[in-house]
Short mmCIF file of C-alpha atoms (C1' of nucleotides) in Angstrom, two decimals:
data_model
loop_
_atom_site.label_atom_id
_atom_site.label_comp_id
_atom_site.label_asym_id
_atom_site.label_seq_id
_atom_site.Cartn_x
_atom_site.Cartn_y
_atom_site.Cartn_z
CA MET A 235 -33.72 -73.23 -26.25
CA SER A 236 -32.38 -74.53 -29.49
CA SER A 237 -31.03 -72.23 -32.12
CA VAL A 238 -31.21 -74.94 -34.73
CA ASN A 239 -34.53 -76.67 -34.37
CA GLU A 240 -37.46 -75.15 -32.57
CA LYS A 241 -40.10 -77.59 -33.79
CA GLN A 242 -39.39 -81.05 -32.53
CA SER A 243 -41.44 -84.24 -32.35
CA GLU A 244 -41.41 -84.26 -36.12
CA ARG A 245 -40.14 -87.28 -37.97
CA ILE A 246 -37.38 -86.33 -40.30
CA PRO A 247 -35.27 -88.36 -42.77
CA ALA A 248 -31.95 -89.46 -41.30
CA ALA A 249 -29.81 -87.47 -43.72
CA GLU A 250 -31.53 -84.24 -42.80
CA ARG A 251 -31.47 -85.00 -39.09
CA ARG A 252 -27.80 -85.76 -39.43
CA GLU A 253 -27.12 -82.30 -40.74
CA GLN A 254 -29.17 -80.77 -37.93
CA ILE A 255 -27.12 -82.63 -35.38
CA LEU A 256 -23.88 -81.58 -37.05
CA ALA A 257 -24.99 -77.95 -37.03
CA ALA A 258 -25.99 -78.15 -33.38
CA ALA A 259 -22.80 -79.97 -32.48
CA SER A 260 -20.72 -77.30 -34.22
CA LEU A 261 -22.27 -74.69 -31.96
CA VAL A 262 -21.88 -76.66 -28.76
CA PHE A 263 -18.38 -77.95 -29.50
CA GLY A 264 -17.39 -74.45 -30.60
CA GLU A 265 -18.78 -73.01 -27.42
CA ARG A 266 -17.38 -75.45 -24.86
CA GLY A 267 -14.73 -77.53 -26.61
CA TYR A 268 -14.55 -81.27 -27.18
CA PHE A 269 -14.32 -82.31 -23.54
CA GLY A 270 -16.54 -79.56 -22.23
CA ALA A 271 -19.44 -80.33 -24.54
CA THR A 272 -21.76 -83.19 -23.63
CA THR A 273 -23.73 -85.34 -26.04
CA ASP A 274 -26.81 -84.36 -24.07
CA GLN A 275 -26.26 -80.66 -24.67
CA ILE A 276 -25.83 -81.37 -28.36
CA ALA A 277 -28.99 -83.47 -28.41
CA ARG A 278 -31.02 -80.73 -26.74
CA ALA A 279 -29.67 -78.15 -29.16
CA ALA A 280 -30.76 -80.41 -32.03
CA GLY A 281 -34.13 -81.04 -30.41
CA ILE A 282 -33.74 -84.81 -30.02
CA SER A 283 -32.74 -87.28 -27.34
CA GLN A 284 -29.19 -88.00 -26.29
CA PRO A 285 -29.13 -91.69 -27.27
CA TYR A 286 -30.14 -90.82 -30.81
CA VAL A 287 -27.10 -88.59 -31.21
CA VAL A 288 -24.84 -91.36 -30.03
CA ARG A 289 -26.47 -93.99 -32.20
CA MET A 290 -26.25 -91.89 -35.32
CA PHE A 291 -22.54 -91.16 -34.94
CA GLY A 292 -21.33 -94.11 -32.91
CA THR A 293 -19.21 -92.12 -30.47
CA LYS A 294 -18.74 -88.56 -29.35
CA GLU A 295 -15.29 -88.66 -30.88
CA SER A 296 -16.47 -89.59 -34.35
CA LEU A 297 -19.16 -86.92 -34.10
CA PHE A 298 -16.45 -84.37 -33.41
CA VAL A 299 -14.43 -85.69 -36.33
CA GLU A 300 -17.41 -85.13 -38.62
CA VAL A 301 -17.99 -81.67 -37.21
CA LEU A 302 -14.37 -80.86 -37.93
CA ALA A 303 -14.60 -82.23 -41.47
CA ARG A 304 -17.75 -80.21 -42.10
CA ALA A 305 -16.21 -77.01 -40.75
CA SER A 306 -12.95 -77.27 -42.66
CA GLY A 307 -14.88 -78.35 -45.75
CA LYS A 308 -17.01 -75.23 -45.62
CA LEU A 309 -13.97 -73.06 -45.10
CA LEU A 310 -12.11 -74.63 -48.01
CA ASP A 311 -15.18 -74.39 -50.24
CA THR A 312 -15.55 -70.73 -49.39
CA PHE A 313 -11.93 -70.00 -50.21
CA ALA A 314 -12.03 -72.07 -53.39
CA LEU A 315 -15.08 -70.18 -54.60
CA GLU A 316 -13.52 -66.82 -53.84
CA ILE A 317 -10.30 -67.78 -55.60
CA ALA A 318 -12.17 -69.05 -58.65
CA GLN A 319 -14.19 -65.84 -58.89
CA TRP A 320 -11.06 -63.77 -58.60
CA LYS A 321 -9.24 -65.76 -61.25
CA GLU A 322 -11.88 -65.46 -63.96
CA GLN A 323 -11.95 -61.67 -63.67
CA SER A 324 -8.23 -61.53 -63.20
CA GLY A 325 -7.90 -57.79 -63.65
CA SER A 326 -7.36 -57.00 -59.96
CA PRO A 327 -3.96 -56.87 -58.25
CA ASP A 328 -2.69 -59.63 -55.98
CA ARG A 329 -3.32 -57.69 -52.81
CA GLU A 330 -7.01 -57.58 -53.61
CA LEU A 331 -7.38 -61.36 -53.33
CA GLY A 332 -6.04 -61.26 -49.80
CA ARG A 333 -8.68 -58.74 -48.78
CA ARG A 334 -11.40 -60.77 -50.48
CA LEU A 335 -10.40 -63.96 -48.71
CA GLY A 336 -10.19 -62.10 -45.41
CA ALA A 337 -13.69 -60.77 -45.87
CA ALA A 338 -14.94 -64.23 -46.83
CA TYR A 339 -13.37 -65.60 -43.67
CA VAL A 340 -15.08 -63.08 -41.45
CA ASN A 341 -18.38 -63.77 -43.19
CA LEU A 342 -18.16 -67.34 -41.98
CA ILE A 343 -19.07 -66.26 -38.46
CA GLU A 344 -22.62 -65.97 -39.71
CA ASP A 345 -22.63 -69.75 -39.54
CA ARG A 346 -21.51 -69.59 -35.95
CA GLY A 347 -19.76 -72.70 -34.79
CA ILE A 348 -17.62 -73.19 -37.88
CA LEU A 349 -14.74 -70.97 -36.84
CA LEU A 350 -15.03 -71.80 -33.16
CA SER A 351 -15.17 -75.56 -33.61
CA LEU A 352 -12.20 -75.32 -35.98
CA MET A 353 -10.30 -73.39 -33.37
CA GLN A 354 -11.21 -75.94 -30.71
CA ALA A 355 -9.91 -78.68 -32.98
CA PHE A 356 -6.66 -76.78 -33.47
CA SER A 357 -5.98 -77.02 -29.75
CA MET A 358 -6.36 -80.81 -29.72
CA GLY A 359 -3.04 -81.76 -31.28
CA HIS A 360 -2.36 -84.04 -28.32
CA ASP A 361 -5.22 -86.35 -29.28
CA ALA A 362 -4.23 -89.25 -31.52
CA VAL A 363 -7.17 -89.24 -33.87
CA ILE A 364 -8.56 -85.69 -33.62
CA GLY A 365 -5.09 -84.18 -33.65
CA ASP A 366 -4.23 -85.93 -36.90
CA ARG A 367 -7.38 -84.67 -38.58
CA ALA A 368 -6.84 -81.17 -37.27
CA ARG A 369 -3.26 -81.01 -38.57
CA THR A 370 -4.29 -82.41 -41.92
CA ASP A 371 -7.10 -79.89 -42.31
CA PHE A 372 -4.93 -76.98 -41.23
CA LEU A 373 -2.32 -77.93 -43.80
CA LYS A 374 -5.01 -78.20 -46.47
CA ILE A 375 -5.85 -74.57 -45.80
CA TYR A 376 -2.18 -73.66 -45.93
CA ARG A 377 -1.71 -75.38 -49.27
CA MET A 378 -4.80 -73.83 -50.79
CA LEU A 379 -3.62 -70.34 -49.88
CA ARG A 380 -0.13 -70.99 -51.19
CA ASP A 381 -0.86 -73.06 -54.29
CA ASP A 382 -4.31 -71.94 -55.40
CA ALA A 383 -4.33 -68.37 -54.17
CA GLY A 384 -0.67 -67.98 -55.12
CA PHE A 385 0.44 -66.51 -51.79
CA SER A 386 4.09 -66.61 -50.77
CA PRO A 387 4.79 -68.51 -47.54
CA GLU A 388 5.13 -65.17 -45.74
CA GLU A 389 1.81 -63.97 -47.11
CA VAL A 390 0.15 -67.19 -46.01
CA ARG A 391 1.65 -66.83 -42.57
CA THR A 392 0.39 -63.28 -42.20
CA PHE A 393 -3.05 -64.26 -43.45
CA LEU A 394 -3.30 -67.23 -41.12
CA ALA A 395 -2.05 -65.13 -38.23
CA GLU A 396 -4.84 -62.61 -38.66
CA GLY A 397 -7.30 -65.47 -38.85
CA MET A 398 -6.03 -66.98 -35.63
CA LEU A 399 -6.30 -63.62 -33.87
CA LEU A 400 -9.87 -63.40 -35.08
CA ASN A 401 -10.59 -66.88 -33.75
CA THR A 402 -9.04 -65.95 -30.44
CA LEU A 403 -11.20 -62.85 -30.08
CA LEU A 404 -14.26 -64.95 -30.84
CA GLY A 405 -13.15 -67.59 -28.34
CA LEU A 406 -12.75 -64.88 -25.73
CA ARG A 407 -16.28 -63.64 -26.55
CA LEU A 408 -14.77 -60.20 -26.77
CA PRO A 409 -17.37 -58.93 -29.30
CA GLU A 410 -20.02 -59.40 -26.64
CA HIS A 411 -18.20 -56.79 -24.57
CA TYR A 412 -17.84 -54.17 -27.29
CA GLY A 413 -18.15 -50.73 -25.78
CA SER A 414 -17.59 -51.83 -22.21
CA ASP A 415 -13.98 -50.74 -22.25
CA GLU A 416 -11.74 -48.47 -24.28
CA ALA A 417 -9.17 -51.14 -25.13
CA THR A 418 -11.81 -53.70 -26.09
CA THR A 419 -13.49 -51.27 -28.43
CA GLU A 420 -10.25 -50.20 -30.05
CA LEU A 421 -9.00 -53.74 -30.56
CA LEU A 422 -12.28 -54.91 -32.05
CA GLU A 423 -12.52 -51.95 -34.41
CA CYS A 424 -8.93 -52.35 -35.47
CA THR A 425 -9.29 -56.08 -36.10
CA PHE A 426 -12.71 -56.33 -37.74
CA GLN A 427 -12.79 -52.89 -39.39
CA THR A 428 -15.66 -52.72 -41.88
CA LYS A 429 -16.90 -56.15 -40.78
CA LEU A 430 -17.42 -55.10 -37.18
CA GLN A 431 -21.12 -54.43 -37.61
CA LEU A 432 -21.65 -57.94 -38.97
CA VAL A 433 -19.87 -59.43 -35.98
CA LEU A 434 -21.87 -57.36 -33.51
CA ASP A 435 -25.12 -58.28 -35.24
CA VAL A 436 -24.35 -61.98 -35.00
CA VAL A 437 -23.47 -61.57 -31.35
CA GLY A 438 -26.70 -59.68 -30.81
CA GLU A 439 -28.78 -62.48 -32.30
CA HIS A 440 -26.96 -64.97 -30.18
CA ALA A 441 -27.69 -62.98 -27.06
CA LYS A 442 -31.40 -62.89 -27.94
CA GLU A 443 -31.48 -66.65 -28.44
CA SER A 444 -29.64 -67.31 -25.20
CA ALA A 445 -32.15 -65.15 -23.35
CA THR A 446 -35.03 -67.37 -24.45
CA ALA A 447 -33.21 -70.57 -23.51
CA MET B 832 6.58 -89.95 -15.55
CA SER B 833 6.47 -86.47 -14.14
CA SER B 834 8.48 -83.70 -15.68
CA VAL B 835 8.16 -81.60 -12.59
CA ASN B 836 8.91 -83.76 -9.62
CA GLU B 837 10.72 -87.07 -9.89
CA LYS B 838 11.48 -87.49 -6.20
CA GLN B 839 8.30 -87.82 -4.22
CA SER B 840 7.55 -88.91 -0.67
CA GLU B 841 9.50 -85.88 0.46
CA ARG B 842 7.91 -83.40 2.79
CA ILE B 843 7.98 -79.95 1.31
CA PRO B 844 6.79 -76.56 2.57
CA ALA B 845 3.36 -75.68 1.28
CA ALA B 846 4.48 -72.63 -0.67
CA GLU B 847 7.00 -74.66 -2.64
CA ARG B 848 4.54 -77.49 -3.22
CA ARG B 849 2.06 -74.96 -4.43
CA GLU B 850 4.41 -73.79 -7.12
CA GLN B 851 5.10 -77.39 -8.15
CA ILE B 852 1.40 -78.01 -8.54
CA LEU B 853 0.94 -74.83 -10.54
CA ALA B 854 3.78 -75.81 -12.85
CA ALA B 855 2.37 -79.29 -13.32
CA ALA B 856 -1.13 -77.94 -13.80
CA SER B 857 0.11 -75.53 -16.45
CA LEU B 858 1.44 -78.46 -18.44
CA VAL B 859 -1.65 -80.62 -18.09
CA PHE B 860 -4.16 -77.81 -18.63
CA GLY B 861 -2.10 -76.63 -21.59
CA GLU B 862 -2.05 -80.11 -23.02
CA ARG B 863 -5.71 -81.09 -22.58
CA GLY B 864 -7.62 -77.95 -21.74
CA TYR B 865 -9.69 -77.10 -18.67
CA PHE B 866 -12.35 -79.79 -19.12
CA GLY B 867 -10.02 -82.40 -20.58
CA ALA B 868 -7.52 -82.23 -17.73
CA THR B 869 -8.30 -84.09 -14.51
CA THR B 870 -7.11 -83.18 -11.05
CA ASP B 871 -5.69 -86.68 -10.85
CA GLN B 872 -3.49 -86.17 -13.90
CA ILE B 873 -2.24 -82.93 -12.40
CA ALA B 874 -1.58 -84.62 -9.07
CA ARG B 875 0.42 -87.39 -10.73
CA ALA B 876 2.41 -84.86 -12.71
CA ALA B 877 3.22 -83.07 -9.47
CA GLY B 878 4.05 -86.34 -7.69
CA ILE B 879 1.33 -86.11 -5.06
CA SER B 880 -2.17 -87.44 -4.45
CA GLN B 881 -5.30 -86.06 -6.07
CA PRO B 882 -7.06 -84.91 -2.87
CA TYR B 883 -4.06 -82.82 -1.90
CA VAL B 884 -4.34 -80.85 -5.10
CA VAL B 885 -8.01 -80.18 -4.45
CA ARG B 886 -7.44 -79.22 -0.84
CA MET B 887 -4.67 -76.80 -1.64
CA PHE B 888 -6.68 -74.92 -4.25
CA GLY B 889 -10.26 -75.57 -3.16
CA THR B 890 -11.66 -76.39 -6.60
CA LYS B 891 -10.39 -77.30 -10.03
CA GLU B 892 -11.74 -74.01 -11.27
CA SER B 893 -9.79 -71.88 -8.84
CA LEU B 894 -6.68 -73.91 -9.65
CA PHE B 895 -7.16 -73.04 -13.29
CA VAL B 896 -7.66 -69.40 -12.40
CA GLU B 897 -4.33 -69.42 -10.58
CA VAL B 898 -2.63 -71.16 -13.48
CA LEU B 899 -3.97 -68.47 -15.77
CA ALA B 900 -2.83 -65.69 -13.44
CA ARG B 901 0.63 -67.24 -13.23
CA ALA B 902 0.91 -67.63 -17.00
CA SER B 903 -0.24 -64.14 -17.89
CA GLY B 904 1.87 -62.75 -15.08
CA LYS B 905 5.00 -64.37 -16.48
CA LEU B 906 4.17 -63.12 -19.96
CA LEU B 907 3.59 -59.58 -18.74
CA ASP B 908 6.77 -59.67 -16.66
CA THR B 909 8.75 -60.85 -19.66
CA PHE B 910 7.41 -58.08 -21.84
CA ALA B 911 7.87 -55.46 -19.15
CA LEU B 912 11.50 -56.47 -18.70
CA GLU B 913 12.17 -56.38 -22.41
CA ILE B 914 10.52 -52.98 -22.76
CA ALA B 915 12.48 -51.59 -19.82
CA GLN B 916 15.76 -52.84 -21.25
CA TRP B 917 14.95 -51.36 -24.62
CA LYS B 918 14.02 -48.00 -23.13
CA GLU B 919 17.21 -47.45 -21.17
CA GLN B 920 19.39 -48.00 -24.24
CA SER B 921 16.94 -46.18 -26.42
CA GLY B 922 19.16 -45.88 -29.43
CA SER B 923 17.42 -48.57 -31.51
CA PRO B 924 14.55 -47.90 -33.90
CA ASP B 925 10.95 -48.75 -33.07
CA ARG B 926 10.85 -51.81 -35.28
CA GLU B 927 13.63 -53.39 -33.21
CA LEU B 928 11.44 -53.54 -30.09
CA GLY B 929 8.84 -55.57 -31.97
CA ARG B 930 11.42 -58.15 -32.92
CA ARG B 931 12.76 -58.26 -29.37
CA LEU B 932 9.33 -58.83 -27.91
CA GLY B 933 8.60 -61.47 -30.51
CA ALA B 934 11.77 -63.31 -29.63
CA ALA B 935 10.95 -63.02 -25.94
CA TYR B 936 7.54 -64.49 -26.63
CA VAL B 937 8.94 -67.50 -28.45
CA ASN B 938 11.44 -68.02 -25.66
CA LEU B 939 8.53 -68.58 -23.30
CA ILE B 940 7.91 -72.01 -24.78
CA GLU B 941 10.90 -73.18 -22.78
CA ASP B 942 8.55 -73.03 -19.82
CA ARG B 943 6.11 -75.24 -21.63
CA GLY B 944 2.58 -74.85 -20.47
CA ILE B 945 2.57 -71.08 -20.21
CA LEU B 946 1.62 -70.34 -23.79
CA LEU B 947 -0.63 -73.37 -24.12
CA SER B 948 -2.57 -72.81 -20.92
CA LEU B 949 -2.99 -69.17 -21.91
CA MET B 950 -4.35 -70.26 -25.25
CA GLN B 951 -6.71 -72.71 -23.58
CA ALA B 952 -7.96 -69.91 -21.36
CA PHE B 953 -8.55 -67.71 -24.40
CA SER B 954 -11.03 -70.24 -25.73
CA MET B 955 -13.10 -70.20 -22.53
CA GLY B 956 -14.87 -66.90 -23.01
CA HIS B 957 -18.21 -68.67 -22.46
CA ASP B 958 -17.34 -69.44 -18.83
CA ALA B 959 -18.53 -66.83 -16.35
CA VAL B 960 -15.48 -66.73 -14.10
CA ILE B 961 -12.66 -68.04 -16.27
CA GLY B 962 -13.87 -66.06 -19.29
CA ASP B 963 -13.74 -62.82 -17.33
CA ARG B 964 -10.20 -63.46 -16.16
CA ALA B 965 -9.10 -64.45 -19.64
CA ARG B 966 -10.51 -61.29 -21.21
CA THR B 967 -8.99 -59.13 -18.50
CA ASP B 968 -5.57 -60.70 -18.94
CA PHE B 969 -5.71 -60.49 -22.71
CA LEU B 970 -6.53 -56.80 -22.51
CA LYS B 971 -3.68 -56.26 -20.06
CA ILE B 972 -1.33 -57.59 -22.73
CA TYR B 973 -2.96 -55.34 -25.31
CA ARG B 974 -2.54 -52.27 -23.16
CA MET B 975 1.05 -53.04 -22.30
CA LEU B 976 1.96 -53.32 -25.97
CA ARG B 977 0.13 -50.15 -26.85
CA ASP B 978 0.93 -47.95 -23.85
CA ASP B 979 4.29 -49.20 -22.61
CA ALA B 980 5.80 -50.48 -25.84
CA GLY B 981 4.30 -47.57 -27.74
CA PHE B 982 2.77 -49.66 -30.53
CA SER B 983 -0.02 -48.28 -32.66
CA PRO B 984 -3.26 -50.28 -32.52
CA GLU B 985 -2.40 -51.78 -35.92
CA GLU B 986 1.05 -52.77 -34.72
CA VAL B 987 -0.43 -54.38 -31.64
CA ARG B 988 -2.94 -56.25 -33.79
CA THR B 989 -0.22 -57.59 -36.07
CA PHE B 990 1.93 -58.56 -33.12
CA LEU B 991 -0.91 -60.34 -31.34
CA ALA B 992 -1.91 -62.07 -34.57
CA GLU B 993 1.53 -63.59 -35.00
CA GLY B 994 1.43 -64.69 -31.39
CA MET B 995 -1.93 -66.38 -31.84
CA LEU B 996 -0.66 -68.21 -34.94
CA LEU B 997 2.26 -69.40 -32.88
CA ASN B 998 -0.06 -70.62 -30.16
CA THR B 999 -2.17 -72.41 -32.73
CA LEU B 1000 0.81 -74.23 -34.20
CA LEU B 1001 1.80 -75.30 -30.70
CA GLY B 1002 -1.75 -76.41 -29.95
CA LEU B 1003 -1.72 -78.46 -33.13
CA ARG B 1004 1.58 -80.01 -32.03
CA LEU B 1005 2.87 -79.21 -35.47
CA PRO B 1006 6.52 -78.86 -34.37
CA GLU B 1007 6.47 -82.55 -33.44
CA HIS B 1008 5.86 -83.28 -37.11
CA TYR B 1009 8.63 -81.11 -38.52
CA GLY B 1010 10.11 -82.77 -41.58
CA SER B 1011 7.25 -85.19 -42.12
CA ASP B 1012 5.72 -83.07 -44.83
CA GLU B 1013 6.77 -80.29 -47.17
CA ALA B 1014 4.04 -77.85 -46.12
CA THR B 1015 4.60 -78.49 -42.42
CA THR B 1016 8.30 -77.82 -42.75
CA GLU B 1017 7.81 -74.67 -44.78
CA LEU B 1018 5.18 -73.23 -42.43
CA LEU B 1019 7.26 -73.93 -39.34
CA GLU B 1020 10.41 -72.42 -40.84
CA CYS B 1021 8.51 -69.40 -42.03
CA THR B 1022 6.83 -68.82 -38.69
CA PHE B 1023 9.61 -69.55 -36.21
CA GLN B 1024 12.58 -68.55 -38.38
CA THR B 1025 15.72 -68.33 -36.25
CA LYS B 1026 13.86 -69.66 -33.23
CA LEU B 1027 12.91 -72.92 -34.92
CA GLN B 1028 15.80 -74.86 -33.40
CA LEU B 1029 14.73 -73.83 -29.92
CA VAL B 1030 11.21 -75.02 -30.58
CA LEU B 1031 12.37 -78.34 -31.97
CA ASP B 1032 14.71 -78.85 -29.01
CA VAL B 1033 11.90 -78.29 -26.54
CA VAL B 1034 9.71 -80.69 -28.48
CA GLY B 1035 12.51 -83.24 -28.47
CA GLU B 1036 12.87 -83.07 -24.70
CA HIS B 1037 9.16 -83.45 -24.30
CA ALA B 1038 9.17 -86.54 -26.52
CA LYS B 1039 11.93 -88.08 -24.40
CA GLU B 1040 9.97 -87.44 -21.20
CA SER B 1041 6.78 -88.87 -22.65
CA ALA B 1042 8.64 -92.00 -23.67
CA THR B 1043 9.65 -92.73 -20.08
CA ALA B 1044 6.15 -92.11 -18.77
"C1'" DC C 589 8.95 -86.62 25.54
"C1'" DC C 590 4.79 -85.13 24.38
"C1'" DT C 591 1.83 -82.39 21.77
"C1'" DC C 592 0.15 -79.61 18.23
"C1'" DG C 593 0.31 -77.76 13.60
"C1'" DT C 594 1.80 -78.98 8.97
"C1'" DT C 595 2.11 -82.17 5.32
"C1'" DG C 596 0.28 -85.67 3.32
"C1'" DT C 597 -2.56 -90.28 2.28
"C1'" DT C 598 -6.34 -93.86 1.63
"C1'" DA C 599 -11.04 -94.64 1.24
"C1'" DT C 600 -15.31 -93.14 -0.25
"C1'" DT C 601 -19.12 -90.69 -2.24
"C1'" DG C 602 -22.37 -88.40 -5.24
"C1'" DA C 603 -23.04 -86.46 -9.52
"C1'" DA C 604 -22.23 -86.38 -14.42
"C1'" DT C 605 -21.83 -88.57 -18.66
"C1'" DG C 606 -21.12 -91.65 -22.74
"C1'" DA C 607 -22.94 -95.65 -24.16
"C1'" DT C 608 -26.33 -99.72 -24.47
"C1'" DT C 609 -30.71 -102.05 -24.43
"C1'" DA C 610 -35.18 -102.60 -25.17
"C1'" DC C 611 -39.05 -100.62 -26.34
"C1'" DT C 612 -42.48 -97.44 -29.14
"C1'" DT C 613 -44.42 -94.89 -32.96
"C1'" DA C 614 -44.97 -93.33 -37.51
"C1'" DC C 615 -44.62 -93.98 -42.46
"C1'" DC C 616 -44.29 -96.52 -46.91
"C1'" DC C 617 -45.77 -99.61 -50.21
"C1'" DA C 618 -47.06 -104.47 -51.90
"C1'" DT D 786 -54.49 -103.12 -44.78
"C1'" DG D 787 -50.98 -104.87 -42.67
"C1'" DG D 788 -46.28 -105.67 -41.96
"C1'" DG D 789 -41.75 -104.27 -42.16
"C1'" DT D 790 -38.51 -100.69 -41.76
"C1'" DA D 791 -36.97 -96.26 -40.42
"C1'" DA D 792 -37.08 -92.79 -36.65
"C1'" DG D 793 -36.95 -92.00 -32.12
"C1'" DT D 794 -37.40 -92.45 -26.83
"C1'" DA D 795 -37.21 -94.01 -21.85
"C1'" DA D 796 -34.66 -96.48 -18.74
"C1'" DT D 797 -30.46 -97.85 -17.18
"C1'" DC D 798 -25.52 -99.10 -16.79
"C1'" DA D 799 -20.59 -98.55 -16.01
"C1'" DT D 800 -17.17 -95.29 -15.47
"C1'" DT D 801 -14.98 -91.32 -14.46
"C1'" DC D 802 -14.10 -87.53 -11.65
"C1'" DA D 803 -14.17 -83.69 -8.31
"C1'" DA D 804 -14.78 -83.32 -3.77
"C1'" DT D 805 -15.02 -84.85 1.27
"C1'" DA D 806 -13.89 -87.37 5.36
"C1'" DA D 807 -11.10 -89.63 8.21
"C1'" DC D 808 -6.80 -90.71 9.42
"C1'" DA D 809 -1.38 -91.00 9.57
"C1'" DA D 810 3.31 -89.47 9.98
"C1'" DC D 811 6.68 -86.03 10.69
"C1'" DG D 812 8.89 -82.36 13.31
"C1'" DA D 813 9.61 -78.27 16.11
"C1'" DG D 814 9.38 -76.27 20.62
"C1'" DG D 815 8.06 -76.12 25.38
#
DNA sequence: CCTCGTTGTTATTGAATGATTACTTACCCA
DNA sequence: TGGGTAAGTAATCATTCAATAACAACGAGG
């Protein structure tokens, strides 16, 4: 059932349990959105009871806020690392960094939930508290690409645009339908290119897990 | 309160009322998503009672399906018209059609709700019935751009990517924060370019309406 | 003028869900 | 070894929400 914690009924220090819940919540929030996800679904995915989820985070809203912070944190860390690596061996041309960051972005789908819960947050601008966090985090990404990676505003825009298309295809669960249709196949190959196999593998694992649920 | 129907208590033919509800539902679903929107909020926005909404569409789900069909239909119609116009005065270069379609896309935010409810649908791939419709409609757009507009797969990908970035910025409600921050301003100007004023005007109207709600 | 279909409402219900309370069970260490 | 604290659950509550039922008013046409 759970993709995070198969063995339950084990007593675990709060800090560790916290991370388990955040990981599970990322998946469930990413899958069904803030309103669509229930604290009970998250609890089951983490292998614990629903009241414990609520007591550890206070409210569903603050749990989502922490999920968002964790997801954008991981994304920013990933980019920062890639930029730092590129800078210290600064022989490569500018265009190379863009491809590196793009590849790093696609790699993030291995930790499923990160990209999808980010995308869910980006559609919650109407919400007073979540919307503020989402805008702030999105702008952090923008500034890192412009100031640290040295992209021009147009380059940042193009990069972000490709990322948002990627998120959309994931949100549509299009990779799960690879091969079922000529247009689907073409679009997926064109968008993911060399990373397509990784995406399909992750989808395949997910399908296996869902089957045992 | 409502932006669709100020005068209520008027008896209206079912077909017309239906369209009012769809327009109101587009706004509310676009604003809060499928799970976050309630049939009561939609009913209020349309100036009628909640049970009438349910009775006219059967279920909330089938209402959303119709909202999605209406939104993607309007988008496809808009593109088809633009392509037809471009073809009959086929003197312009290929690149010009891309800019025309992009402008047409941005113009759609005047009918607020269309782009946002589409985007909400695109994040519901997990849902058996809505996910199927969303994928089908997304692929219809892909095929129209490739087959009717004559784009290469890469051109379609780039075009769709810019559209998804646009949707994301709308979902974040970033235009409502134009000027509040250097990065926000730069990103919005870079993304919307000559269409920025239109976007800000629409946002301004929306703010006025919300204030009287 | 009466009646029947259309347009709509108020009242209500049953299920889902976030949150709270009160209770258990294991582990640590003095 | 025993008590206190950390980890966790079962039971339950209050609310929200989609859906249903029952009813009301309007109007066209015989």
